Amino acid sequence: MTETRVTARAPSNIALIKYMGKADPASNLPAHGSLSMTLDRLCSIAEIRVKNDGKSAVAISAAAPDINAARFGGTLSCPELSDSGRQKLLRHLERVRAFSEERFEAHGLKALKRASIESRCANTFPAGAGIASSASSFAAVTLAAVRAFAAEPDAFERAYAGSESFRADVSALSRQGSGSSCRSFDGPWVLWQNESASAVPGGLPEMSDLVLVVDAGHKKVSSSEAHLRVVESPLWRGRIDRASARLEQLRKALGDGDQHRVAWHSWMEAWEMHSLFHTCADPFTYWKPGTMEVLEWIAPFVRTARTHGEPGRSPAFETPPIVTMDAGPNVHVIVPSSEAADWKVRLGDRFPELTVLEDRQGKGAELL
Ligand code: PMV
């Protein structure tokens, strides 16, 4: 009996136009499109151990993948899975096996039959850093597992590198495990519409994400729960049209390399998503007092995005930061990498008590 190992790495991503609200909760089809920036070093590493044992068992190990994470600038930390998280991952590994049996042939690939797999996954960011790991971990596990089920690794790697339709299928597969994970396969700018996600052109310089960690505690309302609750907000009326129109505007601004407009649309979108949380039938908030402090302080910088170009209103800064928030209390400040060091000093001076995580734009999931 032989045992082989497949390792993959996938970064987290941060949405500028958010995925919030599902058209089909069972398969994570979104109510409307979303657009994100793929990160680089804030990532998950997944290792799949495959045994040709004539069985078809699926297991999850709490151990870390056997890899030196220093090359990705971090040490590995394994998130502890809840029972439901474990079940979700096991179901997903079964889904990947079914995908290999049902879809490989269409891409000229052969699936490995009757093999058992064990999955190990860890993050390069510490558990409780306030960074959601579901997107990066599902993307990494999907890529490693789907490759592990390929009977001919070289053919798989050729298809993955060369076939857009195969990559779209893999992204769609990952989406069924965790919605936003489908945006972690490409980069740096990724559009997710309907089934799968792929890269779109961006005219901005290389960008960095500075994450102000206001609170690293576990969130009380999961994003799955938030997806269900937002449709009960009166603000949900018209939301799909508004988000879709904003997505088009942001996509255009991004293509034009117009950071002012990208920053403005991103700011509006972040507030709108959180307003949905604040106004649904069973209202909740992810914000902490520190979140408001950061938002209040940073608003005038973002305002230059709106006043840019208006007669008589010269912006205080050349390029406004792109400010957004996930389903959490932390604030993402996305700026050109050439300005990241200055921004880090500015943020550190104003908020010395907060940790600032720094990452930059990346290219998406890869086999290691
Ligand atoms: O992929 P999920 O179900 O964890 O949803 C993620 C939703 C947000 O992070 C809040 C927004 C997004 O588009 O990433």
Coordinates of C-alpha atoms and ligand atoms in Angstrom, one line a residue:
M1 CA 0.0 0.0 0.0
T2 CA 1.4 3.4 -1.0
E3 CA 0.9 6.7 0.7
T4 CA 1.3 10.0 -1.2
R5 CA 1.0 13.5 0.0
V6 CA -0.4 16.6 -1.9
T7 CA 0.1 20.0 -0.4
A8 CA -1.6 23.3 -1.5
R9 CA -1.6 26.8 -0.3
A10 CA -4.5 29.3 -0.7
P11 CA -4.6 32.9 0.5
S12 CA -7.5 34.7 2.1
N13 CA -9.4 37.4 0.1
I14 CA -11.0 40.6 1.1
A15 CA -14.2 41.7 -0.7
L16 CA -14.8 45.2 -1.9
I17 CA -18.3 44.4 -3.1
K18 CA -19.6 41.9 -0.6
Y19 CA -21.2 38.4 -0.9
M20 CA -24.0 38.7 1.6
G21 CA -27.3 37.0 1.0
K22 CA -27.7 33.8 -1.0
A23 CA -29.9 32.9 -4.0
D24 CA -29.5 29.2 -3.0
P25 CA -28.3 28.4 0.5
A26 CA -27.7 24.7 -0.2
S27 CA -25.1 25.4 -2.9
N28 CA -23.9 28.8 -1.8
L29 CA -25.1 30.6 -4.9
P30 CA -24.9 34.3 -4.2
A31 CA -27.8 36.7 -4.5
H32 CA -25.6 39.0 -6.6
G33 CA -22.0 39.3 -7.7
S34 CA -19.0 40.2 -5.6
L35 CA -15.5 41.4 -6.2
S36 CA -12.4 40.9 -4.0
M37 CA -8.7 41.4 -3.7
T38 CA -6.7 38.2 -3.2
L39 CA -4.1 38.3 -0.4
D40 CA -0.8 36.6 -0.3
R41 CA 0.8 35.5 3.0
L42 CA -2.4 35.4 5.1
C43 CA -3.1 32.0 3.9
S44 CA -4.0 28.4 4.7
I45 CA -1.9 25.3 3.9
A46 CA -3.6 22.0 3.3
E47 CA -2.0 18.6 3.1
I48 CA -3.9 15.5 1.8
R49 CA -2.5 12.1 2.5
V50 CA -3.8 9.5 0.1
K51 CA -3.7 5.8 0.7
N52 CA -4.3 3.3 -2.1
D53 CA -6.0 0.9 0.3
G54 CA -9.0 -0.2 -1.7
K55 CA -11.3 1.7 0.7
S56 CA -12.9 5.1 0.3
A57 CA -12.5 6.5 3.8
V58 CA -12.3 10.3 4.5
A59 CA -10.7 11.6 7.7
I60 CA -9.5 14.9 9.2
S61 CA -6.4 15.1 11.4
A62 CA -5.8 17.8 14.0
A63 CA -2.0 17.7 13.1
A64 CA -0.4 20.4 11.1
P65 CA 0.8 19.8 7.5
D66 CA 4.4 18.6 7.3
I67 CA 5.8 21.8 5.8
N68 CA 8.1 24.6 6.8
A69 CA 5.8 27.7 6.8
A70 CA 8.7 30.1 7.4
R71 CA 8.8 30.6 3.6
F72 CA 5.3 32.1 3.8
G73 CA 6.4 34.4 6.6
G74 CA 4.5 32.6 9.3
T75 CA 4.3 29.8 11.8
L76 CA 1.4 27.3 11.4
S77 CA -1.5 27.3 13.7
C78 CA -4.3 24.7 13.4
P79 CA -7.8 26.1 14.0
E80 CA -9.8 23.9 16.3
L81 CA -12.8 22.7 14.4
S82 CA -16.3 22.6 16.1
D83 CA -18.4 19.5 15.5
S84 CA -20.4 21.3 12.8
G85 CA -17.2 22.6 11.2
R86 CA -15.8 19.1 11.1
Q87 CA -19.0 17.7 9.5
K88 CA -18.9 20.5 7.0
L89 CA -15.4 19.7 6.0
L90 CA -16.0 16.0 5.8
R91 CA -19.0 16.6 3.6
H92 CA -16.8 18.7 1.4
L93 CA -14.1 16.1 1.1
E94 CA -16.8 13.6 -0.1
R95 CA -18.0 16.3 -2.5
V96 CA -14.5 16.6 -4.0
R97 CA -14.4 12.8 -4.4
A98 CA -17.7 12.8 -6.2
F99 CA -16.5 15.7 -8.4
S100 CA -13.4 13.7 -9.4
E101 CA -15.6 10.8 -10.4
E102 CA -18.2 12.8 -12.2
R103 CA -16.3 15.7 -13.8
F104 CA -12.8 14.6 -14.4
E105 CA -13.6 12.8 -17.6
A106 CA -15.0 16.0 -19.2
H107 CA -11.6 17.6 -18.7
G108 CA -9.6 14.6 -20.0
L109 CA -8.6 13.4 -16.5
K110 CA -8.8 10.1 -14.7
A111 CA -10.0 9.8 -11.1
L112 CA -8.3 7.6 -8.5
K113 CA -10.6 4.9 -7.4
R114 CA -11.0 3.4 -3.9
A115 CA -8.4 5.5 -2.1
S116 CA -8.6 6.8 1.4
I117 CA -7.7 10.4 2.2
E118 CA -6.8 12.3 5.4
S119 CA -6.8 16.1 5.5
R120 CA -4.6 18.4 7.5
C121 CA -5.0 22.1 7.4
A122 CA -3.3 25.0 9.1
N123 CA -3.1 28.8 8.8
T124 CA -0.1 31.1 8.6
F125 CA -2.0 33.6 10.8
P126 CA -2.7 32.8 14.4
A127 CA -6.2 31.5 15.4
G128 CA -8.0 34.5 16.9
A129 CA -6.1 37.1 14.9
G130 CA -9.5 38.3 13.7
I131 CA -8.9 36.9 10.2
A132 CA -11.6 34.6 8.9
S133 CA -10.0 31.3 7.7
S134 CA -12.9 29.7 6.0
A135 CA -12.2 31.1 2.5
S136 CA -8.5 30.3 2.6
S137 CA -8.9 26.9 4.2
F138 CA -11.6 25.6 1.9
A139 CA -9.7 26.8 -1.1
A140 CA -6.5 25.1 0.0
V141 CA -8.3 21.9 1.0
T142 CA -10.3 21.8 -2.3
L143 CA -7.2 22.3 -4.5
A144 CA -5.1 19.7 -2.6
A145 CA -7.9 17.1 -2.4
V146 CA -9.0 17.5 -6.0
R147 CA -5.4 17.0 -7.1
A148 CA -5.1 14.0 -4.7
F149 CA -8.0 12.3 -6.4
A150 CA -6.3 12.6 -9.8
A151 CA -4.8 9.3 -11.1
E152 CA -2.3 11.2 -13.3
P153 CA -0.8 14.2 -11.4
D154 CA 0.9 15.7 -14.5
A155 CA -2.3 15.7 -16.5
F156 CA -4.0 17.4 -13.6
E157 CA -1.4 20.1 -13.3
R158 CA -1.5 20.8 -17.0
A159 CA -5.3 21.1 -16.9
Y160 CA -5.2 23.3 -13.8
A161 CA -2.5 25.6 -15.3
G162 CA -3.9 25.6 -18.8
S163 CA -7.7 25.3 -18.8
E164 CA -9.9 28.2 -17.7
S165 CA -12.9 26.0 -17.7
F166 CA -11.3 23.4 -15.4
R167 CA -10.2 26.2 -13.0
A168 CA -13.8 27.6 -13.0
D169 CA -15.0 24.1 -12.2
V170 CA -12.6 23.9 -9.2
S171 CA -13.6 27.3 -8.0
A172 CA -17.3 26.3 -8.2
L173 CA -16.5 23.1 -6.3
S174 CA -14.9 25.1 -3.5
R175 CA -17.8 27.5 -3.5
Q176 CA -20.1 24.7 -2.4
G177 CA -18.0 24.1 0.7
S178 CA -17.5 27.8 1.6
G179 CA -18.9 30.6 -0.7
S180 CA -16.2 33.2 -0.5
S181 CA -13.4 30.5 -1.0
C182 CA -14.2 30.4 -4.7
R183 CA -12.5 33.9 -5.0
S184 CA -9.2 32.6 -3.6
F185 CA -8.1 30.7 -6.7
D186 CA -7.1 33.7 -8.8
G187 CA -5.8 37.1 -8.2
P188 CA -5.3 39.9 -7.5
W189 CA -8.7 41.1 -8.5
V190 CA -11.5 38.5 -8.6
L191 CA -15.1 38.7 -9.7
W192 CA -17.5 36.1 -8.5
Q193 CA -20.8 35.9 -10.4
N194 CA -23.1 32.9 -10.1
E195 CA -21.3 29.6 -10.0
S196 CA -17.6 30.5 -10.0
A197 CA -15.0 33.3 -9.8
S198 CA -12.2 34.4 -12.0
A199 CA -9.7 37.3 -12.3
V200 CA -10.6 40.7 -13.8
P201 CA -8.2 43.4 -15.0
G202 CA -7.2 46.1 -12.5
G203 CA -5.3 49.3 -13.3
L204 CA -4.2 50.1 -9.7
P205 CA -0.5 49.8 -8.7
E206 CA 0.4 46.9 -6.4
M207 CA -1.7 47.2 -3.3
S208 CA -1.2 46.2 0.4
D209 CA -3.8 45.5 3.0
L210 CA -3.3 46.8 6.5
V211 CA -5.7 45.1 8.9
L212 CA -6.4 47.0 12.1
V213 CA -7.2 44.2 14.5
V214 CA -9.8 45.9 16.8
D215 CA -10.9 42.6 18.3
A216 CA -9.7 39.1 17.7
G217 CA -12.4 37.3 19.6
H218 CA -14.7 34.7 18.1
K219 CA -17.7 36.2 16.4
K220 CA -21.1 35.6 17.9
V221 CA -23.1 35.5 14.7
S222 CA -21.5 33.3 12.0
S223 CA -21.5 34.5 8.4
S224 CA -23.8 31.6 7.5
E225 CA -26.3 33.0 10.0
A226 CA -25.8 36.6 8.7
H227 CA -26.5 35.5 5.1
L228 CA -29.9 34.3 6.3
R229 CA -30.8 37.2 8.5
V230 CA -30.0 40.1 6.1
V231 CA -32.9 39.3 3.8
E232 CA -35.2 40.3 6.7
S233 CA -33.9 43.8 6.7
P234 CA -36.1 46.5 5.1
L235 CA -32.9 47.7 3.4
W236 CA -32.7 44.3 1.6
R237 CA -35.4 45.8 -0.7
G238 CA -33.4 47.0 -3.7
R239 CA -30.2 45.7 -2.4
I240 CA -29.5 43.3 -5.3
D241 CA -29.9 46.1 -7.8
R242 CA -27.8 48.5 -5.7
A243 CA -25.0 46.0 -5.2
S244 CA -25.1 44.9 -8.8
A245 CA -24.9 48.6 -10.0
R246 CA -22.1 49.3 -7.5
L247 CA -20.2 46.2 -8.7
E248 CA -20.3 47.5 -12.3
Q249 CA -19.1 50.9 -11.2
L250 CA -16.3 49.5 -9.1
R251 CA -15.2 47.1 -11.8
K252 CA -15.0 50.0 -14.2
A253 CA -13.1 52.2 -11.7
L254 CA -10.7 49.3 -11.0
G255 CA -10.1 48.8 -14.7
D256 CA -9.4 52.5 -15.1
G257 CA -7.0 52.4 -12.2
D258 CA -9.1 55.1 -10.5
Q259 CA -8.3 54.6 -6.8
H260 CA -10.6 57.5 -5.7
R261 CA -13.7 55.9 -7.2
V262 CA -12.7 52.4 -6.0
A263 CA -12.2 53.8 -2.5
W264 CA -15.6 55.5 -2.5
H265 CA -17.6 52.5 -3.8
S266 CA -15.8 50.2 -1.3
W267 CA -16.6 52.5 1.6
M268 CA -20.3 52.8 0.6
E269 CA -20.5 49.0 0.2
A270 CA -18.9 48.2 3.6
W271 CA -21.4 50.6 5.4
E272 CA -24.3 49.1 3.5
M273 CA -23.5 45.5 4.4
H274 CA -23.1 46.4 8.0
S275 CA -26.4 48.4 7.9
L276 CA -28.1 45.2 6.8
F277 CA -26.8 43.5 9.9
H278 CA -27.9 46.5 12.1
T279 CA -31.5 46.6 10.6
C280 CA -32.6 43.0 10.2
A281 CA -35.5 41.5 12.2
D282 CA -33.1 40.1 14.8
P283 CA -30.5 42.9 14.6
F284 CA -26.8 42.4 15.5
T285 CA -23.5 44.2 15.1
Y286 CA -19.9 43.0 14.6
W287 CA -18.6 46.5 15.6
K288 CA -16.8 47.2 18.8
P289 CA -16.2 50.7 20.2
G290 CA -12.8 50.6 18.6
T291 CA -14.3 50.0 15.2
M292 CA -16.2 53.3 15.4
E293 CA -13.1 55.1 16.6
V294 CA -11.1 53.8 13.6
L295 CA -13.9 54.6 11.1
E296 CA -14.5 58.1 12.5
W297 CA -10.8 58.9 12.3
I298 CA -10.3 57.5 8.8
A299 CA -13.5 58.9 7.2
P300 CA -11.9 62.3 6.2
F301 CA -9.1 60.4 4.4
V302 CA -11.7 58.5 2.4
R303 CA -13.7 61.6 1.8
T304 CA -11.0 62.8 -0.5
A305 CA -12.3 60.1 -2.7
R306 CA -15.6 61.9 -3.1
T307 CA -14.3 65.4 -3.2
H308 CA -11.7 64.5 -5.8
G309 CA -12.3 66.4 -8.9
E310 CA -14.9 68.7 -7.5
P311 CA -14.1 72.4 -8.2
G312 CA -12.4 74.1 -5.3
R313 CA -12.0 70.9 -3.2
S314 CA -8.4 69.8 -3.4
P315 CA -7.9 66.4 -1.7
A316 CA -5.7 66.3 1.4
F317 CA -4.0 63.1 0.1
E318 CA -3.1 62.0 -3.4
T319 CA -4.7 58.6 -3.1
P320 CA -7.4 57.8 -0.6
P321 CA -7.2 54.5 1.2
I322 CA -9.7 51.8 0.3
V323 CA -11.4 51.1 3.6
T324 CA -13.6 48.1 4.1
M325 CA -14.7 45.6 6.8
D326 CA -15.6 41.9 6.7
A327 CA -18.2 40.3 8.9
G328 CA -16.2 41.4 11.9
P329 CA -15.0 44.4 13.9
N330 CA -11.6 44.8 12.2
V331 CA -10.9 47.5 9.6
H332 CA -9.0 46.8 6.3
V333 CA -7.1 49.7 4.9
I334 CA -5.9 48.9 1.4
V335 CA -3.2 51.3 0.0
P336 CA -0.5 51.2 -2.7
S337 CA 2.3 49.0 -1.4
S338 CA 4.7 52.0 -2.0
E339 CA 2.7 53.9 0.6
A340 CA 2.2 51.0 3.1
A341 CA 5.1 51.9 5.3
D342 CA 3.9 55.5 5.7
W343 CA 0.4 54.3 6.4
K344 CA 1.6 51.8 9.0
V345 CA 3.4 54.6 10.9
R346 CA 0.2 56.8 10.6
L347 CA -2.0 54.0 11.9
G348 CA 0.5 53.0 14.6
D349 CA 0.8 56.6 15.9
R350 CA -3.0 57.0 16.2
F351 CA -3.9 53.5 17.4
P352 CA -0.8 52.3 19.3
E353 CA -2.9 49.7 21.2
L354 CA -4.0 47.9 18.0
T355 CA -2.2 45.2 16.1
V356 CA -1.8 45.9 12.4
L357 CA -1.4 42.8 10.2
E358 CA 0.2 43.5 6.8
D359 CA -0.2 41.6 3.6
R360 CA -0.2 42.4 -0.1
Q361 CA -2.1 41.4 -3.2
G362 CA -1.5 37.9 -4.4
K363 CA -2.2 35.5 -7.2
G364 CA -4.4 32.8 -5.6
A365 CA -4.2 29.2 -4.7
E366 CA -1.2 27.0 -5.8
L367 CA 0.0 23.5 -5.4
L368 CA 3.3 23.3 -3.5
Ligands
PMV1 O1 -18.1 32.7 2.6 P1 -18.9 33.0 3.8 O2 -20.2 32.3 3.8 O3 -18.1 33.0 5.0 O4 -19.3 34.6 3.6 C1 -18.4 35.6 3.7 C2 -19.1 36.9 3.6 C3 -18.3 38.1 3.8 O5 -17.0 37.8 4.2 C4 -18.9 39.0 4.9 C5 -18.2 39.0 2.6 C6 -17.4 38.5 1.5 O6 -17.8 38.7 0.3 O7 -16.3 37.9 1.7

